[in-house]
PDB file of C-alpha atoms in Angstrom:
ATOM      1  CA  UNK G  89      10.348 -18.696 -21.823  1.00  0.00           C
ATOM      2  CA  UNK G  90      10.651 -22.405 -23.308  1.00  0.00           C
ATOM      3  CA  UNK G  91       8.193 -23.400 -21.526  1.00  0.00           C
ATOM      4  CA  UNK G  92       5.762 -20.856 -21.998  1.00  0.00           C
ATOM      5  CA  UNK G  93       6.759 -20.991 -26.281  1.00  0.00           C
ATOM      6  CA  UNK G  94       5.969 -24.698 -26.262  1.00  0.00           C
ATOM      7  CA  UNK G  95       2.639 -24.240 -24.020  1.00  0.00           C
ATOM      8  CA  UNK G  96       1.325 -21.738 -26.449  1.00  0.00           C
ATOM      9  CA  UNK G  97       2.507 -23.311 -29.480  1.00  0.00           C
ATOM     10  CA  UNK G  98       0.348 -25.872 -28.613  1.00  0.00           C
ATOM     11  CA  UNK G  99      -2.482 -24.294 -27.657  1.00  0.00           C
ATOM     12  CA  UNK G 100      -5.686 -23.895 -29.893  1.00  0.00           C
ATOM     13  CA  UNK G 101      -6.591 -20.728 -28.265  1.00  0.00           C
ATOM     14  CA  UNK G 102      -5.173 -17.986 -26.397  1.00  0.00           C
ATOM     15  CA  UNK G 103      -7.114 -15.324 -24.427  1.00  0.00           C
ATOM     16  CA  UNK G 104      -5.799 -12.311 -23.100  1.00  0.00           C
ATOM     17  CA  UNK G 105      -7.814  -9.220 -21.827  1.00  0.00           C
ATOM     18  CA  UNK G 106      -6.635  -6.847 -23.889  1.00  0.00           C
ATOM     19  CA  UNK G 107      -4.933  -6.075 -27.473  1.00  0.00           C
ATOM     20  CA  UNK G 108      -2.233  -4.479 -25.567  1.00  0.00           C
ATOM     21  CA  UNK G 109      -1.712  -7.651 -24.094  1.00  0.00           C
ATOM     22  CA  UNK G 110      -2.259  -9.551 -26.985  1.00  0.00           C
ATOM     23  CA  UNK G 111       0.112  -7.507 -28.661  1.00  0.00           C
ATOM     24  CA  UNK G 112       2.774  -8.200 -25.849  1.00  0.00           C
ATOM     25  CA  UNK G 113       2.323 -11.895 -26.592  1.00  0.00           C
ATOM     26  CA  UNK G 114       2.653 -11.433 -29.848  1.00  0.00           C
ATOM     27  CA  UNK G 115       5.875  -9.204 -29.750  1.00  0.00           C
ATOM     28  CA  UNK G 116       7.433 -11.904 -27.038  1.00  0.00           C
ATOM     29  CA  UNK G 117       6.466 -15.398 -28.912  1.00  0.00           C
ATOM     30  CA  UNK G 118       6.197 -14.492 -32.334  1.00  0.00           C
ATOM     31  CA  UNK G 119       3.170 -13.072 -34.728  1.00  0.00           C
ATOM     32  CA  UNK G 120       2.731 -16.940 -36.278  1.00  0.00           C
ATOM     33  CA  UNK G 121       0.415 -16.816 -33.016  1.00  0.00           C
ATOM     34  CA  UNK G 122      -1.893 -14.286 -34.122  1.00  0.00           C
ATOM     35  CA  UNK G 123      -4.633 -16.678 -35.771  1.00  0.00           C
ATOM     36  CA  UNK G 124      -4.934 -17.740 -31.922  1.00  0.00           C
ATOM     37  CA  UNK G 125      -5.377 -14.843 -30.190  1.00  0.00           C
ATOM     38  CA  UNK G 126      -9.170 -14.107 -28.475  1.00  0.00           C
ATOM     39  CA  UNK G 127      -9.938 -10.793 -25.949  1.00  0.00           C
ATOM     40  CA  UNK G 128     -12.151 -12.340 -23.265  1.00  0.00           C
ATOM     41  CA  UNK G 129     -12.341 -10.181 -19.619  1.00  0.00           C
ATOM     42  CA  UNK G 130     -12.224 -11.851 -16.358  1.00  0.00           C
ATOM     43  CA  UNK G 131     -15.313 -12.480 -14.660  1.00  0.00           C
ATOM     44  CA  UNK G 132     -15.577 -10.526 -11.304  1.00  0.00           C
ATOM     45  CA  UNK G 133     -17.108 -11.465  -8.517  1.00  0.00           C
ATOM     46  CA  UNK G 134     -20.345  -9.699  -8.292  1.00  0.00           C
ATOM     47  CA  UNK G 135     -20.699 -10.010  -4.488  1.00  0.00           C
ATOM     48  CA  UNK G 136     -18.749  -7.374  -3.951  1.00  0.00           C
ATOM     49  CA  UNK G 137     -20.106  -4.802  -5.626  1.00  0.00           C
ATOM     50  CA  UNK G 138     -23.293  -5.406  -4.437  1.00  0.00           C
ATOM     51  CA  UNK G 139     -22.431  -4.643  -1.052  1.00  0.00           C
ATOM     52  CA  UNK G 140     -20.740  -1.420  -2.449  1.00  0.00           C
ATOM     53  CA  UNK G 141     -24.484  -0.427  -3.214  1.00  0.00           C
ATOM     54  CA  UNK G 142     -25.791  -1.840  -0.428  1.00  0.00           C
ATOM     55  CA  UNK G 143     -23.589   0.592   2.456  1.00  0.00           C
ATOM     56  CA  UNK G 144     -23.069   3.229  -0.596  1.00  0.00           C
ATOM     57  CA  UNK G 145     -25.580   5.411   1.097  1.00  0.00           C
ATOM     58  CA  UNK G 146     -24.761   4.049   4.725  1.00  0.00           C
ATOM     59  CA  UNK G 147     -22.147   6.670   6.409  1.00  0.00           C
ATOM     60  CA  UNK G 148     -22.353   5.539   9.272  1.00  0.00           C
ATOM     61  CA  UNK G 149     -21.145   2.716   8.507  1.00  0.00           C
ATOM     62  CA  UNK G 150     -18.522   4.010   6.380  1.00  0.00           C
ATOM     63  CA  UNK G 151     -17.625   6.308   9.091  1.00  0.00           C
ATOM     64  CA  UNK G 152     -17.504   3.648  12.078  1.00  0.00           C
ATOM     65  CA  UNK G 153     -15.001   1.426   9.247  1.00  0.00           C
ATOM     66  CA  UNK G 154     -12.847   4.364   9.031  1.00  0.00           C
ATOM     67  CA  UNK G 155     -12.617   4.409  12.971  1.00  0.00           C
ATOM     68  CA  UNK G 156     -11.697   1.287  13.220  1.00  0.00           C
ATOM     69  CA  UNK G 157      -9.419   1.426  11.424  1.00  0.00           C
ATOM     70  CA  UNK G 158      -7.850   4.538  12.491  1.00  0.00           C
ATOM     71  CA  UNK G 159      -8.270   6.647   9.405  1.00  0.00           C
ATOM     72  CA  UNK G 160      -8.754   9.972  10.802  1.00  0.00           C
ATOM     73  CA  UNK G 161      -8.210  12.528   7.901  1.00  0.00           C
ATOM     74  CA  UNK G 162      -9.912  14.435   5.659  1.00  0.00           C
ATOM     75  CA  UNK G 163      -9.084  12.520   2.008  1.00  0.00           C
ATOM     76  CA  UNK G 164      -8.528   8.817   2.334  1.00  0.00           C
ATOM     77  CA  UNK G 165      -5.592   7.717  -0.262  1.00  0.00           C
ATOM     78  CA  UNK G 166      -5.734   3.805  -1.287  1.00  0.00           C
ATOM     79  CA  UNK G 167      -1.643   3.044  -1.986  1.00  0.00           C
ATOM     80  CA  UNK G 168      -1.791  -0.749  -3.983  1.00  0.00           C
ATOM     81  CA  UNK G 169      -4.117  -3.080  -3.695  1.00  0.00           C
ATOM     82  CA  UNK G 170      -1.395  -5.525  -1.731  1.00  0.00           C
ATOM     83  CA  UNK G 171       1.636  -6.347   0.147  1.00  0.00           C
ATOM     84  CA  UNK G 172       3.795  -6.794  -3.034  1.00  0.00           C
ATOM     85  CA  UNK G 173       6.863  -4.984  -3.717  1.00  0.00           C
ATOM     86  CA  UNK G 174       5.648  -4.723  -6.984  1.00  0.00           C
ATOM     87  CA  UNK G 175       2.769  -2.220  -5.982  1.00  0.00           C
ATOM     88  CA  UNK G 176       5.965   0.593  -5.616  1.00  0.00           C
ATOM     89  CA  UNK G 177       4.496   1.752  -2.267  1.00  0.00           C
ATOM     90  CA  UNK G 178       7.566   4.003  -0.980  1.00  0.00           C
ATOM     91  CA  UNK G 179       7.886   5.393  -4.072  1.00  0.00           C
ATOM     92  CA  UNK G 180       4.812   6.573  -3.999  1.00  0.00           C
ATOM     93  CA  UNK G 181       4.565   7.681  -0.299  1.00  0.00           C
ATOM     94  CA  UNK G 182       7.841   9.571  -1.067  1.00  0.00           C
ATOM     95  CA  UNK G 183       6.351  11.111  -3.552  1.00  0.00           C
ATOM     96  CA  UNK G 184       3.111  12.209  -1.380  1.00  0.00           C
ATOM     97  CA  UNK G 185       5.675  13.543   1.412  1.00  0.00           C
ATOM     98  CA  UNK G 186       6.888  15.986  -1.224  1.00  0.00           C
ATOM     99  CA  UNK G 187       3.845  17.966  -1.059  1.00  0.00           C
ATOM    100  CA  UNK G 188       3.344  21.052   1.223  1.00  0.00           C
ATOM    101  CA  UNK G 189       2.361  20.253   4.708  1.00  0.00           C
ATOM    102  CA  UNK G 190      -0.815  22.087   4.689  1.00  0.00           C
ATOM    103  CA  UNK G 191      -1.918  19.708   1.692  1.00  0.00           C
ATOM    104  CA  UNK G 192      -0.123  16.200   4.076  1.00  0.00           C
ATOM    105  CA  UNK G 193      -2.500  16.980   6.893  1.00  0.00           C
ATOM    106  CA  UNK G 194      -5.648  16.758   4.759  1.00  0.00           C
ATOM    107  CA  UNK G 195      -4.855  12.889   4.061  1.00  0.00           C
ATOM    108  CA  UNK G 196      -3.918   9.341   5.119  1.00  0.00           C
ATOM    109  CA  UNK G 197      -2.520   7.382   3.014  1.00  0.00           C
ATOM    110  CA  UNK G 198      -4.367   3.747   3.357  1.00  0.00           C
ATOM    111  CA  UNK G 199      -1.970   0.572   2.693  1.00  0.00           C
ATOM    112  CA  UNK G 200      -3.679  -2.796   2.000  1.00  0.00           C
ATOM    113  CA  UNK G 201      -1.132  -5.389   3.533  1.00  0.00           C
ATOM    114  CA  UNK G 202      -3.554  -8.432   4.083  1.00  0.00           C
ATOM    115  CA  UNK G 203      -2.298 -10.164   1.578  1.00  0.00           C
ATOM    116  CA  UNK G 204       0.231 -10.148  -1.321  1.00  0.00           C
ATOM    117  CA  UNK G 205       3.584 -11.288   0.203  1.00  0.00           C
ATOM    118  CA  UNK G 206       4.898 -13.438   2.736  1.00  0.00           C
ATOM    119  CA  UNK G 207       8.216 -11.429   2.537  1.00  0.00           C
ATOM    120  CA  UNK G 208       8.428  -9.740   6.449  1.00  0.00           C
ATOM    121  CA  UNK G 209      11.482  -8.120   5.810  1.00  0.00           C
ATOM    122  CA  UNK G 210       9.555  -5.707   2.856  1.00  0.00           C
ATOM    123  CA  UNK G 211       6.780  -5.224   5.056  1.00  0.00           C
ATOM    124  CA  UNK G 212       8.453  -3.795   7.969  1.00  0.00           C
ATOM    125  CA  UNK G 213      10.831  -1.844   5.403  1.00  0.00           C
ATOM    126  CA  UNK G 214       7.496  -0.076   4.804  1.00  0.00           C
ATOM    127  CA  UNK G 215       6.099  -0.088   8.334  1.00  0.00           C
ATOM    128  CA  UNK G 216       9.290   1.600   9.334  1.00  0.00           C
ATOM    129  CA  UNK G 217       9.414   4.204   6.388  1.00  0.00           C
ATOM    130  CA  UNK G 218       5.624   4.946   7.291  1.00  0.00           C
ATOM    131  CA  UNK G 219       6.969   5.927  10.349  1.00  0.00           C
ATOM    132  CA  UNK G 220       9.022   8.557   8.777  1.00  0.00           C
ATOM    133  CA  UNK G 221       6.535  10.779   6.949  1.00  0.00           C
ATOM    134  CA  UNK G 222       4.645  13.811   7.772  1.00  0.00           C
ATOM    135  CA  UNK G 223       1.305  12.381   6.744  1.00  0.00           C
ATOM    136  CA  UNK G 224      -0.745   9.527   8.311  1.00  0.00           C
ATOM    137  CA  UNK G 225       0.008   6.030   7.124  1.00  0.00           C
ATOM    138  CA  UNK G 226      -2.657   2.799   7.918  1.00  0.00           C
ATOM    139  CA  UNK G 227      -1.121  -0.107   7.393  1.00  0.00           C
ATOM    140  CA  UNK G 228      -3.774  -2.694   6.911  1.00  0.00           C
ATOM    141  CA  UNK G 229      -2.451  -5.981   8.294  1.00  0.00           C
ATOM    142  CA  UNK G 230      -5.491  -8.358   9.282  1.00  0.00           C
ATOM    143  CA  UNK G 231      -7.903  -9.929   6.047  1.00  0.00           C
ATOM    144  CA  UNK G 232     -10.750  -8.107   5.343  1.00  0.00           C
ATOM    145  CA  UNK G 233     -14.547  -9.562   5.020  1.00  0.00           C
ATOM    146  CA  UNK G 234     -16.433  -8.950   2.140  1.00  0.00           C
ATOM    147  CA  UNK G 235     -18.330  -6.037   4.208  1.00  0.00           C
ATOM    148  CA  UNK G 236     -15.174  -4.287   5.194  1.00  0.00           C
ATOM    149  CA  UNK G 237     -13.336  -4.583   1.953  1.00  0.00           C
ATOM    150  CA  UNK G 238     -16.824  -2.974   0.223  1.00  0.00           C
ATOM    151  CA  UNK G 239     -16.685   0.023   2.937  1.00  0.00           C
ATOM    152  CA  UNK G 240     -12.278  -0.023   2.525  1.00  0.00           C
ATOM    153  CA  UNK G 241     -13.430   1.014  -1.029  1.00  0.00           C
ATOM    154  CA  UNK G 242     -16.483   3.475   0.232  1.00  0.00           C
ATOM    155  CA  UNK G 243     -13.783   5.190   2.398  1.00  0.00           C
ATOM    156  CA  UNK G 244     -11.566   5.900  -0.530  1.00  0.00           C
ATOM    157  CA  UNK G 245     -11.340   9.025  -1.872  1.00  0.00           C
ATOM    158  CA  UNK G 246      -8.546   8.469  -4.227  1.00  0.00           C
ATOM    159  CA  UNK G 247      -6.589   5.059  -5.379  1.00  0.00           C
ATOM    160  CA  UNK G 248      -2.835   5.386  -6.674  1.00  0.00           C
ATOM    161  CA  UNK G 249      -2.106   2.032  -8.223  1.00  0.00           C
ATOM    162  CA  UNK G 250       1.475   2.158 -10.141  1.00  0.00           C
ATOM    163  CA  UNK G 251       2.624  -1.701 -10.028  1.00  0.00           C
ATOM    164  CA  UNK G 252       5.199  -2.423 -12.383  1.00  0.00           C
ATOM    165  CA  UNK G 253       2.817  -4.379 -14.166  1.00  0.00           C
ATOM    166  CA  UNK G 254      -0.395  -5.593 -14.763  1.00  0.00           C
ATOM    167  CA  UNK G 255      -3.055  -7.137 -16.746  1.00  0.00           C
ATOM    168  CA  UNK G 256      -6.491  -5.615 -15.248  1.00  0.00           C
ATOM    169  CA  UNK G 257      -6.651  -4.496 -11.862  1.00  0.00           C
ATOM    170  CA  UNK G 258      -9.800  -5.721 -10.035  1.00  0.00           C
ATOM    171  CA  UNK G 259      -9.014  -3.818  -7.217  1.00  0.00           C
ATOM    172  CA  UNK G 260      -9.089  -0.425  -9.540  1.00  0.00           C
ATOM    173  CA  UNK G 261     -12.335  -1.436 -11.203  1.00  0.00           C
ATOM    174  CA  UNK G 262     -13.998  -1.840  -7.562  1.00  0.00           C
ATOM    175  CA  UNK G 263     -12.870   1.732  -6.695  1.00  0.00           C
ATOM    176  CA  UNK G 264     -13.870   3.333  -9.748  1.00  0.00           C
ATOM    177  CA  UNK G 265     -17.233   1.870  -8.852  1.00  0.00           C
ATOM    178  CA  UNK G 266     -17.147   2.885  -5.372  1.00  0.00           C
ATOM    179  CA  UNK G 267     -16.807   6.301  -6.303  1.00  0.00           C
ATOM    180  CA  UNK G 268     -12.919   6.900  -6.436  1.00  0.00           C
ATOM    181  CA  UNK G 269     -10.663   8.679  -8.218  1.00  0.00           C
ATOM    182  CA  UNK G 270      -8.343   6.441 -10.055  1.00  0.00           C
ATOM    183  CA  UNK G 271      -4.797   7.283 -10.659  1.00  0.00           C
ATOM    184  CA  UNK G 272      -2.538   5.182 -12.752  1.00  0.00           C
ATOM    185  CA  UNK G 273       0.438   4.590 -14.898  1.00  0.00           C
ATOM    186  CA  UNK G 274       0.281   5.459 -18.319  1.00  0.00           C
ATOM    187  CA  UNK G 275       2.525   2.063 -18.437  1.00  0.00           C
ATOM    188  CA  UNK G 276      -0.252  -0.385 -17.680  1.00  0.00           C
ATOM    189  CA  UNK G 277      -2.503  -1.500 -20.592  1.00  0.00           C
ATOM    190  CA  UNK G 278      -5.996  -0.033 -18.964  1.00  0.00           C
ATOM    191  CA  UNK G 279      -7.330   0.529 -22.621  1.00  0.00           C
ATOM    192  CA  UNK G 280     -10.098  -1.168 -21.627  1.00  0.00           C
ATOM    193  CA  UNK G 281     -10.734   1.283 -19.397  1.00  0.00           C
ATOM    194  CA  UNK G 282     -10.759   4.149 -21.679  1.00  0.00           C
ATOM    195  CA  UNK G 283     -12.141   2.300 -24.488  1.00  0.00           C
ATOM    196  CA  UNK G 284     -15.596   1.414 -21.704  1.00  0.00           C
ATOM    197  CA  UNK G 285     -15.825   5.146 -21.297  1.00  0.00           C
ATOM    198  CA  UNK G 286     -14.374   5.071 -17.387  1.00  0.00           C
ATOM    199  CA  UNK G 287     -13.299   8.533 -15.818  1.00  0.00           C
ATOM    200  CA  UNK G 288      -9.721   7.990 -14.540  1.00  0.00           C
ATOM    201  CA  UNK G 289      -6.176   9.653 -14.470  1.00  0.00           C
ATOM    202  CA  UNK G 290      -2.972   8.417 -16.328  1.00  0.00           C
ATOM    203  CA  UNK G 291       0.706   9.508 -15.335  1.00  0.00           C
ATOM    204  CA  UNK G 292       3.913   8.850 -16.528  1.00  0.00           C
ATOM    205  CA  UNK G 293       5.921   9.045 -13.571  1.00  0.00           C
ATOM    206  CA  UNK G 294       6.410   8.727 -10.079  1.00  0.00           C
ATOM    207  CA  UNK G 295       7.296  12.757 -10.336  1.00  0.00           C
ATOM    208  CA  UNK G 296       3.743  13.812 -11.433  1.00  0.00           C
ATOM    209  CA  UNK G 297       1.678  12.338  -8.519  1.00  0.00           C
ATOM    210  CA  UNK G 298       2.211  16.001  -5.935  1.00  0.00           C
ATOM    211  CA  UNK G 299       0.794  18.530  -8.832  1.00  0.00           C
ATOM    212  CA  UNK G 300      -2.197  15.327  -9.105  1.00  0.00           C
ATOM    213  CA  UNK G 301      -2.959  15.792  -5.432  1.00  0.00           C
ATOM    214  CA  UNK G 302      -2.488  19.398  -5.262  1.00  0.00           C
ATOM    215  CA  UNK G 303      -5.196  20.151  -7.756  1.00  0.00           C
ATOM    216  CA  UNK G 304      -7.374  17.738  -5.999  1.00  0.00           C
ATOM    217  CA  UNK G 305      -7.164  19.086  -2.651  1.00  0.00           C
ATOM    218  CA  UNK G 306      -7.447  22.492  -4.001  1.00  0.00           C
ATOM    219  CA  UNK G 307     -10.849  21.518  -5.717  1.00  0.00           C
ATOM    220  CA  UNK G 308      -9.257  22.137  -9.455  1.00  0.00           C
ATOM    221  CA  UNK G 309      -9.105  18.823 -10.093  1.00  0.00           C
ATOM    222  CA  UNK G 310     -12.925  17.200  -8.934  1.00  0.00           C
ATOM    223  CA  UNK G 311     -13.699  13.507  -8.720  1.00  0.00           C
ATOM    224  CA  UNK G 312     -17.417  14.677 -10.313  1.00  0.00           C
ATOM    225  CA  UNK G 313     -20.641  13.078  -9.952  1.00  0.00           C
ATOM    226  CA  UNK G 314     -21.676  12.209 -13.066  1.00  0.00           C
ATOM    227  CA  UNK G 315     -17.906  10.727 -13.439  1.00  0.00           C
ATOM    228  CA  UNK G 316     -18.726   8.689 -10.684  1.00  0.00           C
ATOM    229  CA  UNK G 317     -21.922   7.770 -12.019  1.00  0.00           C
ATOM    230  CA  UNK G 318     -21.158   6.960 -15.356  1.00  0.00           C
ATOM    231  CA  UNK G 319     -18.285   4.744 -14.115  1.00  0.00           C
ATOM    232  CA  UNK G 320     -20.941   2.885 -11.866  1.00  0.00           C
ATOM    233  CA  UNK G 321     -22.500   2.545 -14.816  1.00  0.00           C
ATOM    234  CA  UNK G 322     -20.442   1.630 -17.790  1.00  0.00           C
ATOM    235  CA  UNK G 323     -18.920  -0.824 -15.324  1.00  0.00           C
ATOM    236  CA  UNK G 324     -21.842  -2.566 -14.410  1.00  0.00           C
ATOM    237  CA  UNK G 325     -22.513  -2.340 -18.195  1.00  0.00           C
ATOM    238  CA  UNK G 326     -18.995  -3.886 -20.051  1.00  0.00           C
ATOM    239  CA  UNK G 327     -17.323  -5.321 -16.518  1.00  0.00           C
ATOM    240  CA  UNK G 328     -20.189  -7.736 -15.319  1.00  0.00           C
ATOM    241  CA  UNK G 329     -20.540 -11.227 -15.384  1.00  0.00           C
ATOM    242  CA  UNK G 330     -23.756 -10.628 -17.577  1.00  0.00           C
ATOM    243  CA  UNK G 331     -21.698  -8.951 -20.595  1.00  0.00           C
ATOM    244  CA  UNK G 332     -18.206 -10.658 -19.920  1.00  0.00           C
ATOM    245  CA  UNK G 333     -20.014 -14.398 -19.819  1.00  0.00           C
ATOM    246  CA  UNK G 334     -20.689 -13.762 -23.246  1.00  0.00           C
ATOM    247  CA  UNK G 335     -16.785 -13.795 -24.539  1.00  0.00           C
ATOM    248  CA  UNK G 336     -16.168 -17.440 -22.826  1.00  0.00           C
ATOM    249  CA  UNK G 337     -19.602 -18.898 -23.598  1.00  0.00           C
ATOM    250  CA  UNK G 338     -18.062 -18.294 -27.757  1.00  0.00           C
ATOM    251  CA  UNK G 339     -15.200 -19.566 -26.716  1.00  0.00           C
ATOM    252  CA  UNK G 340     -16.363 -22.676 -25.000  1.00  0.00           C
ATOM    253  CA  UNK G 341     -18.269 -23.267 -27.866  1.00  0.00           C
ATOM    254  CA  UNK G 342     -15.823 -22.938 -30.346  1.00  0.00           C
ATOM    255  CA  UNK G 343     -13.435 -25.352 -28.227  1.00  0.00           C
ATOM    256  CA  UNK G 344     -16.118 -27.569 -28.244  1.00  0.00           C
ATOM    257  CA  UNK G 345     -16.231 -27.383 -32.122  1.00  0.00           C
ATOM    258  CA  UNK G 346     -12.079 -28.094 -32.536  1.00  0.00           C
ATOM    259  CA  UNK G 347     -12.362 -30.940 -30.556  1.00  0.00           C
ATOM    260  CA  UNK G 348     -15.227 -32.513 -32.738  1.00  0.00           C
ATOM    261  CA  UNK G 349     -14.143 -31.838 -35.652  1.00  0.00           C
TER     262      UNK G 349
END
């Protein structure tokens, strides 16, 4: 915390992604650092998404993905984005195994281990707990290419990403775009999210993720088209390079005039 106080004291300029994150730096290190404060989103790497459009339409190479990776099942569930404890993957698969079994054998639940954690011991505590439920469970252990990480997010139907914090998830904007239905923690500061105009689903607890999955298996609750497409599109619109450039270009600049002056 010393460090960080002294670091920012000094500072000219502070970005964060978010006012809720600005207002968690604020409430941490004092208000004095207000004057200092600047909302600037990360620039994303556009390759990605372009391959999303370029297999979007391609099932069979969706479906030959899935195979290979042993995904068998009806709905394809996305659990994390990583191999970090902090992604609260068992208590979110216990959550899933809750549900009735007719709903369990209509999904696998996808787990994106390439990366995240050199902790073993966690790992296998999932691999082993996997191993327990009444649903399928692909653990993904090798790193995926840009091609296979585009159709991972093609193949999802639904992502559940609950870390225990966050600032923006990249991982959640590529599945929105990819045609996914987002669920999330109402704990994470995704108002930029809402405030873009993105279709997604907030809850506050571990507890409320069954009735989520019920309704969605039982075609209440519909990832719909034009949610899909508007979130293609108001993410390509507030998310790109071409509109989030513009933030760090003003902020280069003003740098630039500090120093001179």
């Amino acid at each position: 915390y010393y460090l960080q106080d002294e670091a920012l004291k000094r500072a000219n300029i502070i970005t964060t992604q978010s006012p809720e994150l600005g207002e968690i730096i604020l409430a941490k290190f004092g208000r004095s650092l207000k004057p200092k404060i600047r909302y600037a989103l990360f620039c994303i790497e556009s390759k990605l998404y372009n391959l999303i459009d370029q297999y979007r339409k391609s099932e069979a190479d969706i479906q030959s993905f899935k195979v290979r990776m042993g995904i068998k099942s009806k709905y394809v569930i996305v659990v994390g984005h990583n191999a970090s404890p902090f992604n609260n993957h068992i208590k979110i698969l216990e959550q899933l195994n809750t549900l009735n079994s007719d709903i369990k054998e209509k999904f696998a639940c996808v787990l994106p281990f390439s990366y995240g954690t050199s902790d073993t011991h966690y790992i296998n505590e999932v691999d082993i707990f996997c191993k327990k439920l009444d649903f399928s469970c692909v653990i993904i252990r090798d790193f995926l290419s840009w091609e296979e990480l585009a159709l991972l997010r093609l193949s999802s139907d639904i992502m559940i990403h609950m870390p225990e914090s966050d600032a923006m998830s990249g991982a959640a904007t590529e599945s929105m775009y990819a045609g996914s239905l987002l669920i999330t923690a109402a704990w994470l500061p995704y108002g930029n999210f809402r405030r873009n105009g993105l279709t997604f689903l907030e809850v506050n607890t571990f507890d409320d993720l069954p009735d989520v999955i019920n309704k969605y298996t039982e075609g209440t609750l519909k990832n719909k088209e034009a949610d899909r497409d508007k979130n293609q599109m108001n993410i390509k619109s507030y998310f790109f390079p071409e509109a989030t450039v513009k933030s760090w270009t003003s902020l280069y600049n003003e740098l630039l005039y500090v120093k001179e002056s």
